Short mmCIF file of C-alpha atoms and ligand atoms in Angstrom, two decimals:
data_model
loop_
_atom_site.label_atom_id
_atom_site.label_comp_id
_atom_site.label_asym_id
_atom_site.label_seq_id
_atom_site.Cartn_x
_atom_site.Cartn_y
_atom_site.Cartn_z
CA MET A 1 0.00 0.00 0.00
CA THR A 2 1.27 3.46 -0.84
CA ASP A 3 0.50 6.51 1.25
CA PRO A 4 -2.40 8.59 -0.12
CA LYS A 5 -1.07 11.79 -1.68
CA PRO A 6 -2.41 15.07 -0.26
CA LEU A 7 -4.57 17.00 -2.75
CA PHE A 8 -2.67 20.23 -2.03
CA ASP A 9 0.67 20.95 -0.48
CA ILE A 10 0.60 23.72 2.08
CA ASP A 11 1.73 26.40 -0.41
CA SER A 12 -0.95 25.49 -2.94
CA LEU A 13 -3.55 25.48 -0.21
CA GLU A 14 -2.47 28.88 1.07
CA ALA A 15 -2.44 30.29 -2.46
CA SER A 16 -6.00 29.13 -3.08
CA LEU A 17 -7.66 30.42 0.09
CA PRO A 18 -9.90 33.50 -0.01
CA ILE A 19 -8.05 36.64 1.04
CA ASN A 20 -8.83 40.07 2.40
CA ARG A 21 -7.52 42.36 -0.35
CA GLY A 22 -6.97 45.17 2.15
CA ASP A 23 -4.58 43.07 4.24
CA ARG A 24 -0.98 43.89 3.29
CA ASP A 25 0.56 41.00 5.24
CA ALA A 26 -1.85 38.45 3.80
CA LEU A 27 -1.22 39.72 0.27
CA ILE A 28 2.54 39.47 0.76
CA ALA A 29 2.22 35.94 2.13
CA ARG A 30 -0.01 34.95 -0.80
CA GLY A 31 2.36 36.57 -3.31
CA LEU A 32 5.31 34.70 -1.84
CA SER A 33 3.42 31.39 -2.04
CA LEU A 34 2.48 32.01 -5.66
CA HIS A 35 6.06 32.97 -6.47
CA ARG A 36 7.36 29.78 -4.83
CA LEU A 37 4.89 27.81 -6.93
CA GLY A 38 6.31 29.40 -10.08
CA LYS A 39 3.12 31.41 -10.71
CA THR A 40 5.03 34.65 -11.14
CA GLN A 41 2.30 36.51 -13.08
CA ASP A 42 -0.18 35.77 -10.28
CA ALA A 43 2.45 36.77 -7.71
CA VAL A 44 2.87 40.11 -9.51
CA ALA A 45 -0.91 40.67 -9.36
CA CYS A 46 -0.83 39.95 -5.62
CA PHE A 47 2.05 42.34 -4.91
CA GLU A 48 0.37 44.97 -7.14
CA ALA A 49 -2.70 44.62 -4.91
CA ALA A 50 -0.46 44.98 -1.83
CA ARG A 51 1.01 48.14 -3.36
CA GLN A 52 -2.50 49.60 -3.58
CA VAL A 53 -2.76 49.09 0.17
CA ALA A 54 0.80 50.26 1.02
CA PRO A 55 2.21 52.24 -1.93
CA ASN A 56 5.70 52.89 -0.55
CA ASP A 57 6.19 49.75 1.50
CA GLU A 58 9.73 48.46 0.96
CA LEU A 59 8.87 44.79 1.42
CA VAL A 60 5.93 44.98 -0.99
CA LEU A 61 7.96 46.83 -3.63
CA THR A 62 10.97 44.53 -3.27
CA ASN A 63 8.82 41.45 -3.76
CA LEU A 64 6.99 43.10 -6.64
CA GLY A 65 10.33 43.92 -8.31
CA VAL A 66 11.64 40.37 -7.92
CA SER A 67 8.41 38.87 -9.32
CA LEU A 68 8.36 41.31 -12.26
CA ALA A 69 11.99 40.42 -13.04
CA ASP A 70 11.24 36.69 -12.81
CA CYS A 71 8.37 36.90 -15.27
CA GLY A 72 10.46 38.82 -17.81
CA ARG A 73 9.04 42.32 -17.16
CA SER A 74 12.57 43.66 -16.70
CA HIS A 75 12.04 47.35 -17.22
CA GLU A 76 9.07 47.50 -14.84
CA ALA A 77 11.23 45.70 -12.28
CA VAL A 78 13.98 48.31 -12.73
CA VAL A 79 11.46 51.09 -12.10
CA VAL A 80 10.21 49.44 -8.92
CA PHE A 81 13.72 48.71 -7.57
CA ARG A 82 14.70 52.32 -8.23
CA GLN A 83 11.64 53.48 -6.32
CA VAL A 84 12.84 51.48 -3.31
CA LEU A 85 16.40 52.82 -3.57
CA LYS A 86 15.19 56.39 -3.87
CA ARG A 87 13.61 56.10 -0.44
CA ASN A 88 16.30 53.87 1.03
CA PRO A 89 19.68 53.98 -0.77
CA GLU A 90 21.10 51.67 1.95
CA ASN A 91 18.96 48.72 0.85
CA LEU A 92 21.84 46.54 -0.38
CA TYR A 93 19.58 43.62 -1.22
CA VAL A 94 17.64 45.73 -3.72
CA ARG A 95 20.84 47.35 -4.97
CA HIS A 96 22.16 43.87 -5.68
CA GLN A 97 18.88 42.82 -7.39
CA LEU A 98 19.02 45.93 -9.58
CA ARG A 99 22.61 45.26 -10.67
CA ARG A 100 21.77 41.62 -11.34
CA LEU A 101 18.82 42.66 -13.48
CA ILE A 102 20.81 45.27 -15.41
CA SER A 103 23.38 42.60 -16.23
CA VAL A 104 20.58 40.60 -17.87
CA ILE A 105 19.32 43.61 -19.85
CA VAL A 106 22.69 45.03 -20.97
CA PRO A 107 25.13 42.49 -22.45
CA PHE A 108 28.49 42.11 -20.72
CA TRP A 109 30.46 43.36 -23.76
CA HIS A 110 28.79 46.77 -23.98
CA VAL A 111 31.17 48.63 -21.67
CA ARG A 112 34.24 46.90 -23.12
CA MET A 113 33.01 47.89 -26.59
CA LEU A 114 32.74 51.55 -25.53
CA ASN A 115 36.37 51.43 -24.40
CA ASP A 116 37.49 50.00 -27.76
CA THR A 117 39.52 52.94 -29.06
CA HIS A 118 40.42 51.15 -32.27
CA ARG A 119 36.72 50.64 -33.12
CA ASN A 120 35.69 54.12 -31.98
CA ASP A 121 38.41 55.89 -33.97
CA ALA A 122 37.45 54.02 -37.14
CA PHE A 123 33.79 55.02 -36.79
CA ASP A 124 34.76 58.59 -35.89
CA SER A 125 36.87 58.97 -39.08
CA ALA A 126 34.16 57.54 -41.32
CA ILE A 127 31.43 59.67 -39.70
CA ARG A 128 33.53 62.88 -39.97
CA ALA A 129 34.20 62.22 -43.65
CA ALA A 130 30.53 61.45 -44.40
CA VAL A 131 29.30 64.60 -42.62
CA ALA A 132 31.95 66.70 -44.39
CA ARG A 133 30.82 65.28 -47.74
CA LYS A 134 27.05 65.43 -47.21
CA GLY A 135 26.98 68.69 -45.23
CA ARG A 136 25.94 69.76 -41.75
CA LEU A 137 22.24 69.65 -42.63
CA ALA A 138 22.34 66.02 -43.72
CA ARG A 139 19.78 63.95 -41.77
CA ILE A 140 21.51 61.24 -39.77
CA LEU A 141 19.90 58.09 -38.42
CA ASP A 142 21.79 56.13 -35.75
CA ILE A 143 20.23 52.68 -35.34
CA GLY A 144 21.05 51.09 -31.98
CA THR A 145 22.64 54.13 -30.42
CA GLY A 146 23.58 52.46 -27.12
CA SER A 147 25.31 55.20 -25.13
CA GLY A 148 24.73 57.71 -27.95
CA LEU A 149 28.41 57.59 -28.89
CA LEU A 150 28.16 57.46 -32.70
CA SER A 151 25.46 60.16 -32.73
CA MET A 152 27.68 62.41 -30.61
CA MET A 153 30.55 61.80 -33.04
CA ALA A 154 28.25 63.00 -35.83
CA ALA A 155 27.22 66.04 -33.78
CA ARG A 156 30.87 66.83 -33.00
CA ALA A 157 31.58 66.63 -36.73
CA GLY A 158 28.98 69.37 -37.22
CA ALA A 159 25.77 67.45 -38.01
CA GLN A 160 22.66 69.29 -36.86
CA ASN A 161 19.88 66.78 -37.38
CA ILE A 162 20.40 63.38 -35.78
CA VAL A 163 17.87 60.78 -34.72
CA ALA A 164 19.30 58.12 -32.42
CA CYS A 165 17.07 55.13 -31.82
CA GLU A 166 17.60 52.51 -29.14
CA LYS A 167 15.18 49.68 -28.47
CA VAL A 168 16.16 48.88 -24.85
CA PRO A 169 14.46 51.42 -22.54
CA LEU A 170 17.19 51.37 -19.89
CA ILE A 171 19.90 51.99 -22.51
CA ALA A 172 17.87 54.66 -24.32
CA GLU A 173 17.42 56.45 -21.00
CA ALA A 174 21.22 56.37 -20.47
CA ALA A 175 21.78 57.69 -24.01
CA GLU A 176 19.42 60.58 -23.37
CA ARG A 177 21.26 61.48 -20.18
CA ILE A 178 24.68 61.22 -21.86
CA VAL A 179 23.65 63.28 -24.87
CA GLY A 180 22.37 66.01 -22.51
CA LEU A 181 25.50 65.77 -20.36
CA ASN A 182 27.65 66.45 -23.42
CA GLY A 183 25.48 69.35 -24.57
CA PHE A 184 24.17 67.80 -27.77
CA ASP A 185 20.47 67.53 -26.92
CA ASP A 186 19.67 70.36 -29.34
CA ARG A 187 20.93 68.22 -32.27
CA ILE A 188 20.35 64.64 -31.22
CA LYS A 189 16.87 63.27 -30.65
CA VAL A 190 16.96 59.95 -28.76
CA VAL A 191 13.97 57.74 -29.57
CA ASN A 192 13.34 54.69 -27.42
CA LYS A 193 12.10 52.42 -30.20
CA ALA A 194 13.34 49.59 -32.35
CA SER A 195 14.23 50.99 -35.76
CA THR A 196 11.51 48.82 -37.27
CA GLU A 197 8.97 50.87 -35.31
CA LEU A 198 10.28 54.30 -36.39
CA ILE A 199 7.92 56.37 -38.49
CA VAL A 200 9.06 58.97 -41.01
CA ASP A 201 7.24 62.31 -40.46
CA LYS A 202 6.88 61.41 -36.78
CA ASP A 203 10.16 60.16 -35.33
CA LEU A 204 12.26 61.44 -38.26
CA ASP A 205 11.22 64.55 -40.18
CA ASP A 206 12.25 62.88 -43.47
CA ARG A 207 14.18 59.88 -44.77
CA ALA A 208 17.82 60.00 -43.64
CA ASP A 209 20.86 60.91 -45.77
CA ILE A 210 23.34 58.98 -43.60
CA LEU A 211 22.82 55.74 -41.68
CA VAL A 212 25.30 54.97 -38.96
CA SER A 213 24.77 51.72 -37.12
CA GLU A 214 27.03 49.35 -35.27
CA ILE A 215 24.92 46.26 -34.73
CA ILE A 216 27.51 43.80 -35.99
CA SER A 217 28.07 40.84 -33.67
CA SER A 218 31.37 38.98 -33.31
CA ASP A 219 29.92 36.36 -35.66
CA LEU A 220 28.57 39.09 -37.95
CA LEU A 221 24.83 38.47 -38.10
CA ALA A 222 23.48 37.59 -34.66
CA GLU A 223 22.28 41.14 -33.87
CA ASN A 224 19.81 40.87 -36.74
CA VAL A 225 21.63 43.36 -38.94
CA LEU A 226 20.11 42.06 -42.18
CA ASP A 227 16.44 42.50 -41.17
CA THR A 228 17.25 45.86 -39.61
CA PHE A 229 19.13 47.26 -42.62
CA GLU A 230 16.59 45.92 -45.13
CA ASP A 231 13.81 47.68 -43.22
CA ALA A 232 15.87 50.88 -42.98
CA HIS A 233 16.54 50.87 -46.75
CA ALA A 234 12.86 50.28 -47.50
CA ARG A 235 11.37 52.91 -45.16
CA LEU A 236 13.84 55.17 -43.43
CA LEU A 237 16.67 56.05 -45.84
CA ARG A 238 17.00 58.05 -49.02
CA GLU A 239 17.89 56.09 -52.13
CA ASP A 240 21.40 57.64 -52.19
CA ALA A 241 22.01 57.41 -48.42
CA THR A 242 25.53 56.86 -47.14
CA ILE A 243 25.67 53.64 -45.15
CA ILE A 244 28.22 53.26 -42.32
CA PRO A 245 29.36 50.49 -42.37
CA ARG A 246 28.79 49.79 -46.07
CA ALA A 247 30.01 46.18 -45.90
CA ALA A 248 30.81 43.57 -43.28
CA THR A 249 32.90 40.50 -43.97
CA ALA A 250 33.56 37.35 -41.97
CA VAL A 251 37.16 36.24 -42.42
CA GLY A 252 38.78 33.17 -40.91
CA CYS A 253 41.34 30.40 -41.00
CA VAL A 254 41.22 26.69 -40.22
CA VAL A 255 42.88 25.94 -36.88
CA GLY A 256 44.14 23.13 -34.71
CA SER A 257 44.15 23.52 -30.94
CA THR A 258 44.43 21.00 -28.14
CA ALA A 259 42.99 23.65 -25.80
CA LEU A 260 39.90 24.29 -27.95
CA ASP A 261 39.45 20.57 -28.72
CA LYS A 262 38.48 20.16 -25.06
CA TYR A 263 35.48 22.50 -25.53
CA ALA A 264 34.33 20.95 -28.78
CA PHE A 265 34.94 17.19 -28.66
CA VAL A 266 34.72 14.40 -26.12
CA ASN A 267 35.59 10.69 -26.34
CA GLU A 268 36.82 8.60 -23.43
CA VAL A 269 36.39 10.06 -19.94
CA SER A 270 37.49 8.27 -16.74
CA GLY A 271 37.42 4.95 -18.57
CA PHE A 272 33.93 5.50 -20.05
CA ASP A 273 32.93 6.05 -23.69
CA ILE A 274 31.27 9.48 -23.63
CA SER A 275 31.54 10.06 -27.39
CA PRO A 276 27.74 10.38 -28.06
CA PHE A 277 27.83 13.56 -25.95
CA ALA A 278 30.02 15.20 -28.62
CA ALA A 279 26.88 15.67 -30.74
CA LEU A 280 25.71 18.16 -28.06
CA SER A 281 28.83 20.34 -28.21
CA PRO A 282 28.50 24.02 -29.16
CA PRO A 283 28.78 25.04 -32.83
CA ARG A 284 30.40 28.34 -31.85
CA LEU A 285 32.77 29.35 -29.09
CA PRO A 286 34.04 32.82 -28.29
CA VAL A 287 37.84 32.73 -28.37
CA HIS A 288 39.56 35.69 -26.86
CA GLY A 289 42.98 36.33 -28.32
CA ILE A 290 44.69 36.32 -24.95
CA MET A 291 42.81 33.37 -23.49
CA THR A 292 43.40 30.51 -25.88
CA SER A 293 46.16 29.14 -28.03
CA TRP A 294 45.54 27.75 -31.49
CA ARG A 295 47.61 27.02 -34.59
CA ARG A 296 46.81 28.14 -38.14
CA LEU A 297 46.52 25.28 -40.63
CA THR A 298 45.50 27.51 -43.59
CA ASP A 299 45.93 31.09 -44.73
CA ASP A 300 43.18 33.56 -43.87
CA PHE A 301 40.26 33.42 -46.30
CA GLU A 302 36.99 35.29 -46.81
CA LEU A 303 33.97 33.35 -45.56
CA VAL A 304 31.02 35.66 -46.22
CA ARG A 305 30.84 39.28 -47.37
CA ILE A 306 27.65 41.24 -46.76
CA ASP A 307 27.02 44.35 -48.84
CA LEU A 308 25.07 46.51 -46.39
CA THR A 309 24.06 48.96 -49.12
CA ALA A 310 22.01 46.14 -50.71
CA LYS A 311 18.25 46.35 -50.34
CA LYS A 312 17.71 42.59 -49.91
CA HIS A 313 19.75 39.63 -48.65
CA LEU A 314 19.11 36.00 -49.40
CA PRO A 315 20.53 33.10 -47.41
CA PHE A 316 23.13 31.11 -49.33
CA MET A 317 25.62 28.28 -49.03
CA CYS A 318 28.57 27.53 -51.30
CA ARG A 319 31.57 25.20 -51.31
CA LEU A 320 35.14 26.43 -50.96
CA ALA A 321 38.34 24.45 -51.49
CA ILE A 322 40.75 25.81 -48.86
CA PRO A 323 44.47 25.15 -49.44
CA VAL A 324 46.03 23.50 -46.37
CA ASN A 325 49.50 24.69 -45.31
CA GLU A 326 50.26 22.26 -42.47
CA ASP A 327 49.42 18.73 -41.37
CA GLY A 328 47.16 18.78 -38.34
CA GLU A 329 43.89 18.00 -36.62
CA ALA A 330 41.43 20.77 -37.50
CA ALA A 331 39.06 21.79 -34.70
CA GLY A 332 37.19 24.33 -36.82
CA VAL A 333 37.48 27.83 -38.23
CA VAL A 334 38.50 30.81 -36.13
CA GLN A 335 36.56 33.75 -37.54
CA TRP A 336 36.75 37.51 -37.12
CA ILE A 337 35.18 40.49 -38.85
CA LYS A 338 36.27 43.20 -41.27
CA LEU A 339 34.17 46.33 -41.68
CA ASP A 340 34.24 48.68 -44.63
CA LEU A 341 33.11 51.96 -43.10
CA GLY A 342 33.32 53.82 -46.40
CA GLU A 343 35.42 56.93 -47.04
CA GLY A 344 38.47 54.63 -47.17
CA VAL A 345 38.12 53.59 -43.52
CA THR A 346 38.24 49.93 -42.51
CA PHE A 347 38.24 48.05 -39.21
CA SER A 348 39.17 44.49 -38.38
CA ASN A 349 39.50 42.49 -35.18
CA HIS A 350 42.15 40.30 -36.82
CA PRO A 351 43.49 38.01 -34.08
CA ASP A 352 47.14 38.92 -34.78
CA SER A 353 46.60 42.52 -33.76
CA TYR A 354 43.38 42.67 -31.74
CA PHE A 355 43.45 40.81 -28.46
CA ASP A 356 41.22 42.50 -26.00
CA GLY A 357 38.53 44.69 -27.55
CA GLY A 358 34.74 44.71 -27.68
CA TRP A 359 34.55 42.00 -30.32
CA LEU A 360 35.77 38.45 -29.78
CA GLN A 361 37.08 36.06 -32.35
CA VAL A 362 34.77 33.06 -32.75
CA LEU A 363 35.66 29.39 -33.21
CA HIS A 364 33.12 27.67 -35.47
CA THR A 365 33.68 24.10 -34.38
CA PHE A 366 33.56 21.16 -36.78
CA PRO A 367 31.24 18.29 -35.74
CA GLN A 368 34.36 16.21 -35.21
CA VAL A 369 38.12 16.69 -35.55
CA VAL A 370 39.09 16.78 -39.24
CA PRO A 371 42.60 15.52 -40.03
CA VAL A 372 44.20 17.69 -42.73
CA ILE A 373 47.36 17.21 -44.81
CA LYS A 374 49.61 19.94 -46.18
CA GLY A 375 48.97 20.53 -49.89
CA LYS A 376 45.56 18.81 -50.00
CA PRO A 377 42.60 21.22 -49.98
CA LEU A 378 39.91 21.07 -47.33
CA MET A 379 36.38 21.38 -48.74
CA LEU A 380 34.20 23.69 -46.65
CA THR A 381 30.56 24.67 -47.03
CA VAL A 382 30.11 28.30 -46.02
CA GLY A 383 27.27 30.81 -46.16
CA HIS A 384 24.58 32.24 -43.90
CA ASP A 385 20.94 31.78 -42.95
CA ARG A 386 20.48 35.57 -42.37
CA ILE A 387 21.06 35.35 -38.61
CA SER A 388 24.13 33.08 -38.34
CA LEU A 389 27.11 31.96 -40.39
CA VAL A 390 27.15 28.44 -41.80
CA ILE A 391 30.65 26.92 -41.67
CA MET A 392 30.90 23.13 -42.07
CA PRO A 393 33.38 20.68 -43.56
CA SER A 394 31.78 19.36 -46.80
CA GLU A 395 34.03 16.35 -47.03
CA THR A 396 37.64 15.60 -46.13
CA VAL A 397 39.53 15.51 -49.41
CA SER A 398 42.81 15.44 -47.53
CA ARG A 399 42.37 11.94 -46.03
C1 LIG B 401 26.60 46.85 -30.39
S1 LIG B 401 25.66 48.04 -29.55
C2 LIG B 401 26.33 49.53 -30.28
C3 LIG B 401 26.01 50.78 -29.52
C4 LIG B 401 26.53 52.06 -30.16
N1 LIG B 401 26.01 52.25 -31.49
C5 LIG B 401 28.04 52.10 -30.20
O1 LIG B 401 28.59 51.83 -31.29
O2 LIG B 401 28.68 52.37 -29.18
C6 LIG B 401 24.10 47.87 -30.36
C7 LIG B 401 22.92 48.56 -29.68
O3 LIG B 401 21.88 48.58 -30.63
C8 LIG B 401 20.63 48.28 -30.04
N2 LIG B 401 19.83 47.78 -31.16
C9 LIG B 401 20.08 46.68 -31.92
N3 LIG B 401 19.21 46.60 -32.94
C10 LIG B 401 18.39 47.67 -32.83
C11 LIG B 401 17.29 48.16 -33.60
N4 LIG B 401 16.88 47.51 -34.68
N5 LIG B 401 16.67 49.28 -33.22
C12 LIG B 401 17.09 49.95 -32.10
N6 LIG B 401 18.11 49.54 -31.33
C13 LIG B 401 18.77 48.42 -31.69
C14 LIG B 401 20.99 47.31 -28.94
O4 LIG B 401 20.03 47.32 -27.91
C15 LIG B 401 22.34 47.85 -28.47
O5 LIG B 401 22.17 48.80 -27.44
#
């Protein structure tokens, strides 16, 4: 005989009992039960009700913030946590929750990217040249303004009419503050919208003459640059608009690396055959120049070039025969980016000269180690599906 199971555990029971909606303590207790049960939306409703009873109560607001964060309503959670800290800046628990939440909203690389002088100088040169060529009255659209940096470069170069859009409310708010702090709020209008929601005649007074946008990920496409630029060409830009950057290219070389092999492949472990787990290994790994060692087995070669002045982009795959320079065990392709910013300005995070900037190099792992032999080409299938690069060995000619 097995023990009869209770119909409700104590939390479920508590969460289902009738409640006096004017009772702060009861609402908090109910909200906590619902939260523990994973019913975060219902918990939010409970803490919202408690806030009606006690609008500035720290415990109510803290629990409301945590529940909002846990059900994905990040910005509302930020607002609530800030409300607590405004009244009690010493509340270290809430300060910690706020920082934790911000780290979910703002990717870890954003600050490092802002400190990337090499990147910033390249954009600054291209923006200065474009503004000089198109004139101070040229309309500038900055898609994904982040801190407002590229818009402020345009303003410093003399541009008078700049719309800077940023889809993340917390980041747009920071951009607005920074633009004001630097005295450019008369020339830069920060709009907290995704570019795909911008409306000409409302957010912009006309289609833009210059697009400046740095939404290129380390693996080129993951920040949705193709959808974003296609939409901008179709609705937001003049036919003859200057596009910065005008092209983005993924470049790479085939590599061998005993260090990286350990992230990508697995065989025997502690006397067991673990090899089926290798099918679950990651197709891409960030490889920071100073963190990992790897050995080139081929020259550098172009993987995919995207013309960002084009109005439409189709996914494609093609086969490349890559000359092999050294015998070895290929783990995959280490890839980096090259940007053509126009006006003769280029940028690359080539691993020989760029170790510690905002962009990482990326290892596109092969499904298994591919032995290669000097002088025999390696056949690779490369291309993109609009949001990610495709890089796969087609067959191993060299065996
Ligand atoms: C890589 S950061 C670059 C920030 C800034 N442009 C710079 O170069 O310092 C990209 C920013 O663009 C924003 N973003 C990406 N796509 C966007 C879009 N379609 N519309 C508005 N913002 C976008 C992201 O939220 C992020 O803050």
